[in-house]
mmCIF file of C-alpha atoms in Angstrom:
data_model
loop_
_atom_site.group_PDB
_atom_site.id
_atom_site.type_symbol
_atom_site.label_atom_id
_atom_site.label_comp_id
_atom_site.label_asym_id
_atom_site.label_seq_id
_atom_site.Cartn_x
_atom_site.Cartn_y
_atom_site.Cartn_z
ATOM 1 C CA MET I 1 120.355 -103.822 33.487
ATOM 2 C CA LYS I 2 121.138 -104.685 29.881
ATOM 3 C CA ILE I 3 119.998 -102.938 26.707
ATOM 4 C CA SER I 4 119.309 -104.953 23.567
ATOM 5 C CA PRO I 5 118.848 -102.726 20.487
ATOM 6 C CA SER I 6 116.511 -104.349 17.957
ATOM 7 C CA ILE I 7 117.721 -104.344 14.376
ATOM 8 C CA LEU I 8 114.112 -104.653 13.243
ATOM 9 C CA SER I 9 114.171 -100.830 13.249
ATOM 10 C CA ALA I 10 117.680 -100.502 11.817
ATOM 11 C CA ASP I 11 118.618 -99.684 8.228
ATOM 12 C CA PHE I 12 118.547 -103.091 6.519
ATOM 13 C CA ALA I 13 121.021 -101.866 3.904
ATOM 14 C CA ASN I 14 123.523 -100.935 6.613
ATOM 15 C CA LEU I 15 123.022 -103.553 9.322
ATOM 16 C CA LYS I 16 126.721 -103.985 10.036
ATOM 17 C CA GLU I 17 127.148 -100.245 10.622
ATOM 18 C CA ASP I 18 124.016 -99.975 12.762
ATOM 19 C CA VAL I 19 125.060 -102.940 14.914
ATOM 20 C CA THR I 20 128.583 -101.563 15.332
ATOM 21 C CA LEU I 21 127.160 -98.161 16.302
ATOM 22 C CA MET I 22 125.212 -99.676 19.196
ATOM 23 C CA GLU I 23 128.174 -101.748 20.349
ATOM 24 C CA LYS I 24 130.437 -98.711 20.462
ATOM 25 C CA ALA I 25 127.719 -96.880 22.398
ATOM 26 C CA GLY I 26 127.805 -99.564 25.079
ATOM 27 C CA ALA I 27 124.873 -101.877 24.333
ATOM 28 C CA GLU I 28 125.364 -105.342 25.780
ATOM 29 C CA TYR I 29 123.065 -107.307 23.451
ATOM 30 C CA ILE I 30 121.806 -107.031 19.896
ATOM 31 C CA HIS I 31 118.222 -108.227 19.383
ATOM 32 C CA ILE I 32 117.352 -110.062 16.174
ATOM 33 C CA ASP I 33 113.674 -110.670 15.392
ATOM 34 C CA VAL I 34 113.137 -113.655 13.121
ATOM 35 C CA MET I 35 109.652 -113.718 11.532
ATOM 36 C CA ASP I 36 108.350 -116.342 9.127
ATOM 37 C CA GLY I 37 105.110 -114.842 7.797
ATOM 38 C CA GLN I 38 103.165 -117.608 9.551
ATOM 39 C CA PHE I 39 103.397 -117.106 13.310
ATOM 40 C CA VAL I 40 103.242 -113.383 12.565
ATOM 41 C CA SER I 41 102.379 -111.756 9.260
ATOM 42 C CA SER I 42 105.765 -110.137 8.641
ATOM 43 C CA ILE I 43 108.861 -111.790 7.190
ATOM 44 C CA THR I 44 112.284 -110.600 8.342
ATOM 45 C CA PHE I 45 115.633 -112.253 9.000
ATOM 46 C CA GLY I 46 116.926 -115.805 9.008
ATOM 47 C CA ALA I 47 119.976 -117.586 10.357
ATOM 48 C CA ASN I 48 121.997 -116.223 7.428
ATOM 49 C CA VAL I 49 121.733 -112.693 8.849
ATOM 50 C CA VAL I 50 122.948 -113.868 12.255
ATOM 51 C CA GLN I 51 125.837 -115.613 10.548
ATOM 52 C CA ALA I 52 126.706 -112.524 8.519
ATOM 53 C CA LEU I 53 126.723 -110.234 11.563
ATOM 54 C CA ARG I 54 128.506 -112.607 13.959
ATOM 55 C CA PRO I 55 132.090 -111.760 12.855
ATOM 56 C CA HIS I 56 131.418 -108.040 13.253
ATOM 57 C CA THR I 57 130.295 -107.849 16.887
ATOM 58 C CA LYS I 58 131.150 -109.229 20.295
ATOM 59 C CA MET I 59 127.713 -108.332 21.631
ATOM 60 C CA VAL I 60 125.434 -111.108 22.779
ATOM 61 C CA MET I 61 123.283 -112.258 19.861
ATOM 62 C CA ASP I 62 119.803 -112.153 21.401
ATOM 63 C CA VAL I 63 117.698 -114.038 18.839
ATOM 64 C CA HIS I 64 113.894 -113.992 19.054
ATOM 65 C CA LEU I 65 112.174 -116.630 16.919
ATOM 66 C CA MET I 66 108.668 -115.578 15.922
ATOM 67 C CA ILE I 67 108.193 -118.675 13.811
ATOM 68 C CA GLU I 68 106.002 -121.765 13.715
ATOM 69 C CA ASN I 69 107.685 -125.045 14.683
ATOM 70 C CA PRO I 70 110.956 -123.447 15.870
ATOM 71 C CA GLU I 71 112.395 -126.917 16.540
ATOM 72 C CA ASN I 72 113.119 -127.162 12.802
ATOM 73 C CA GLN I 73 115.552 -124.216 12.885
ATOM 74 C CA LEU I 74 117.548 -124.691 16.094
ATOM 75 C CA VAL I 75 120.626 -126.232 14.474
ATOM 76 C CA ASN I 76 120.772 -123.474 11.862
ATOM 77 C CA PHE I 77 120.863 -120.726 14.491
ATOM 78 C CA SER I 78 123.394 -122.602 16.578
ATOM 79 C CA LYS I 79 125.722 -122.861 13.578
ATOM 80 C CA ALA I 80 125.096 -119.189 12.750
ATOM 81 C CA GLY I 81 126.368 -118.025 16.135
ATOM 82 C CA ALA I 82 123.299 -117.178 18.219
ATOM 83 C CA ASP I 83 124.044 -116.820 21.938
ATOM 84 C CA ILE I 84 120.479 -116.675 23.288
ATOM 85 C CA LEU I 85 117.710 -118.387 21.341
ATOM 86 C CA MET I 86 114.149 -117.600 22.384
ATOM 87 C CA VAL I 87 111.024 -119.420 21.234
ATOM 88 C CA HIS I 88 107.381 -118.514 21.697
ATOM 89 C CA ALA I 89 105.437 -120.726 24.059
ATOM 90 C CA GLU I 90 102.553 -120.472 21.592
ATOM 91 C CA ALA I 91 104.583 -121.684 18.587
ATOM 92 C CA THR I 92 105.425 -125.291 19.459
ATOM 93 C CA LYS I 93 103.663 -128.321 20.899
ATOM 94 C CA HIS I 94 106.858 -129.496 22.564
ATOM 95 C CA LEU I 95 108.146 -126.453 24.438
ATOM 96 C CA TYR I 96 110.134 -128.272 27.128
ATOM 97 C CA ALA I 97 111.912 -130.461 24.567
ATOM 98 C CA VAL I 98 112.710 -127.482 22.341
ATOM 99 C CA LEU I 99 114.296 -125.589 25.233
ATOM 100 C CA GLN I 100 116.319 -128.659 26.218
ATOM 101 C CA GLU I 101 117.580 -128.955 22.648
ATOM 102 C CA ILE I 102 118.609 -125.293 22.559
ATOM 103 C CA LYS I 103 120.718 -125.885 25.656
ATOM 104 C CA ARG I 104 122.210 -129.052 24.171
ATOM 105 C CA LEU I 105 123.255 -126.992 21.151
ATOM 106 C CA LYS I 106 125.267 -124.705 23.478
ATOM 107 C CA MET I 107 122.925 -121.716 23.333
ATOM 108 C CA LYS I 108 121.026 -120.141 26.207
ATOM 109 C CA PRO I 109 117.328 -121.067 25.989
ATOM 110 C CA GLY I 110 114.644 -118.445 26.340
ATOM 111 C CA VAL I 111 110.858 -118.549 26.310
ATOM 112 C CA VAL I 112 108.574 -115.787 25.028
ATOM 113 C CA ILE I 113 104.942 -115.050 25.880
ATOM 114 C CA ASN I 114 102.518 -112.882 23.932
ATOM 115 C CA PRO I 115 100.314 -110.306 25.687
ATOM 116 C CA GLY I 116 97.396 -112.742 25.774
ATOM 117 C CA THR I 117 99.381 -115.645 27.267
ATOM 118 C CA PRO I 118 99.438 -115.967 31.075
ATOM 119 C CA VAL I 119 102.611 -116.624 33.042
ATOM 120 C CA SER I 120 101.061 -119.854 34.318
ATOM 121 C CA PHE I 121 101.361 -121.277 30.793
ATOM 122 C CA ILE I 122 105.173 -121.298 31.040
ATOM 123 C CA GLU I 123 105.646 -122.132 34.726
ATOM 124 C CA PRO I 124 106.702 -125.738 33.955
ATOM 125 C CA VAL I 125 109.740 -124.533 31.978
ATOM 126 C CA LEU I 126 110.907 -121.613 34.125
ATOM 127 C CA GLY I 127 113.455 -123.802 35.874
ATOM 128 C CA ILE I 128 115.346 -124.586 32.660
ATOM 129 C CA VAL I 129 115.451 -121.226 30.859
ATOM 130 C CA ASP I 130 118.019 -118.449 31.001
ATOM 131 C CA GLN I 131 115.662 -115.735 29.824
ATOM 132 C CA VAL I 132 111.934 -114.997 29.742
ATOM 133 C CA LEU I 133 110.737 -112.418 27.248
ATOM 134 C CA VAL I 134 107.489 -110.634 28.024
ATOM 135 C CA MET I 135 106.034 -109.074 24.895
ATOM 136 C CA THR I 136 104.824 -105.608 25.853
ATOM 137 C CA VAL I 137 103.158 -105.152 22.454
ATOM 138 C CA ASN I 138 101.515 -107.621 20.103
ATOM 139 C CA PRO I 139 104.271 -109.292 18.062
ATOM 140 C CA GLY I 140 104.875 -108.769 14.390
ATOM 141 C CA PHE I 141 106.068 -105.222 13.722
ATOM 142 C CA GLY I 142 107.918 -102.376 15.398
ATOM 143 C CA GLY I 143 106.778 -98.965 16.548
ATOM 144 C CA GLN I 144 103.778 -100.043 18.628
ATOM 145 C CA LYS I 145 102.687 -98.499 21.907
ATOM 146 C CA PHE I 146 103.610 -100.113 25.205
ATOM 147 C CA LEU I 147 100.883 -102.164 26.911
ATOM 148 C CA PRO I 148 100.980 -101.219 30.632
ATOM 149 C CA ASP I 149 98.948 -104.273 31.655
ATOM 150 C CA MET I 150 102.067 -106.360 30.995
ATOM 151 C CA LEU I 151 103.745 -104.896 34.087
ATOM 152 C CA GLU I 152 101.780 -107.353 36.220
ATOM 153 C CA LYS I 153 103.302 -110.254 34.308
ATOM 154 C CA ILE I 154 106.800 -108.929 34.901
ATOM 155 C CA THR I 155 106.148 -108.696 38.636
ATOM 156 C CA GLU I 156 104.620 -112.171 38.667
ATOM 157 C CA LEU I 157 107.729 -113.589 37.015
ATOM 158 C CA LYS I 158 109.984 -111.728 39.432
ATOM 159 C CA ASN I 159 108.083 -113.177 42.380
ATOM 160 C CA ILE I 160 108.292 -116.721 41.012
ATOM 161 C CA ARG I 161 112.011 -116.264 40.398
ATOM 162 C CA GLU I 162 112.559 -115.176 43.981
ATOM 163 C CA GLU I 163 110.308 -117.813 45.530
ATOM 164 C CA LYS I 164 111.854 -120.721 43.618
ATOM 165 C CA ASN I 165 115.405 -119.369 43.467
ATOM 166 C CA TYR I 166 115.460 -119.401 39.657
ATOM 167 C CA SER I 167 118.100 -117.434 37.761
ATOM 168 C CA PHE I 168 116.441 -116.407 34.485
ATOM 169 C CA ASP I 169 116.586 -112.823 33.250
ATOM 170 C CA ILE I 170 113.326 -111.047 32.479
ATOM 171 C CA GLU I 171 113.383 -109.254 29.139
ATOM 172 C CA VAL I 172 110.795 -106.811 27.797
ATOM 173 C CA ASP I 173 110.156 -106.013 24.152
ATOM 174 C CA GLY I 174 107.764 -103.500 22.630
ATOM 175 C CA GLY I 175 107.302 -99.766 23.085
ATOM 176 C CA ILE I 176 110.380 -99.498 25.298
ATOM 177 C CA THR I 177 111.495 -95.894 25.808
ATOM 178 C CA ASP I 178 113.089 -93.800 28.537
ATOM 179 C CA LYS I 179 109.565 -93.441 29.963
ATOM 180 C CA THR I 180 108.403 -97.086 29.885
ATOM 181 C CA ALA I 181 111.713 -98.813 30.680
ATOM 182 C CA PRO I 182 111.860 -97.532 34.290
ATOM 183 C CA MET I 183 108.358 -98.899 34.912
ATOM 184 C CA CYS I 184 109.475 -102.288 33.636
ATOM 185 C CA ALA I 185 112.637 -102.157 35.737
ATOM 186 C CA LYS I 186 110.615 -101.360 38.849
ATOM 187 C CA ALA I 187 108.375 -104.346 38.082
ATOM 188 C CA GLY I 188 111.420 -106.633 37.812
ATOM 189 C CA ALA I 189 112.789 -106.535 34.247
ATOM 190 C CA ASP I 190 116.520 -106.941 33.590
ATOM 191 C CA VAL I 191 116.894 -106.703 29.784
ATOM 192 C CA PHE I 192 115.314 -104.002 27.625
ATOM 193 C CA VAL I 193 114.743 -104.335 23.890
ATOM 194 C CA ALA I 194 114.516 -100.994 22.129
ATOM 195 C CA GLY I 195 114.130 -100.598 18.390
ATOM 196 C CA SER I 196 112.372 -97.554 16.997
ATOM 197 C CA TYR I 197 113.226 -95.505 20.102
ATOM 198 C CA LEU I 198 116.907 -95.892 19.227
ATOM 199 C CA TYR I 199 117.193 -96.320 15.487
ATOM 200 C CA ASN I 200 114.448 -93.883 14.480
ATOM 201 C CA SER I 201 115.871 -91.071 16.585
ATOM 202 C CA GLU I 202 118.079 -88.303 15.213
ATOM 203 C CA ASP I 203 120.949 -89.472 17.455
ATOM 204 C CA PRO I 204 120.763 -93.202 18.355
ATOM 205 C CA VAL I 205 123.851 -92.996 20.551
ATOM 206 C CA GLU I 206 122.369 -90.182 22.619
ATOM 207 C CA SER I 207 119.056 -92.030 22.826
ATOM 208 C CA LEU I 208 120.863 -95.078 24.162
ATOM 209 C CA ARG I 209 122.563 -92.914 26.785
ATOM 210 C CA VAL I 210 119.225 -91.408 27.847
ATOM 211 C CA LEU I 211 117.620 -94.830 28.026
ATOM 212 C CA ARG I 212 120.403 -96.186 30.212
ATOM 213 C CA GLU I 213 120.284 -93.094 32.430
ATOM 214 C CA SER I 214 116.530 -93.600 32.893
ATOM 215 C CA LEU I 215 117.261 -97.064 34.292
#
């Protein structure tokens, strides 16, 4: 089980400190949501933020592209230091090729599906990805409530992984707390993105400990 704190809920004026805090507390990944104002309405970080944070952490840079035509930005995120680069199945017409290119650029490819997208839509690429991210809220902004219907998707992915001997991790993002994370883990999730639960709490380090203990 790996925890990936999302800096979408961190203090943008103190990102270095907030990232370092989570690393010292034992988080394995740091989750970076990249939004372009097109695929989703919000605008957040770009490759420059990944590049700026890279020298300050040894955590896995878990980069989630919520952008149209992600194929245009792959080289930039590779140069910036991303470790895992995830693209939305809904955001490109050439999903298989994009994932192949991510791998060629020496990053781990990941595919993301929105709540309204069925697992069947990404079955053709499950054999070439290192991570599948199931959105457990609608994408675009933090602090939303967990959608319990997504648990079925997690279980479906787990079953496909076992049946076909695939090795991808299943990540969940949206409304993850010490109450919802165990449900996701039981369904088959391996990586847990938590933003507001951690960074909006009075003691993020203690919240991380409680979250891990719940798993």
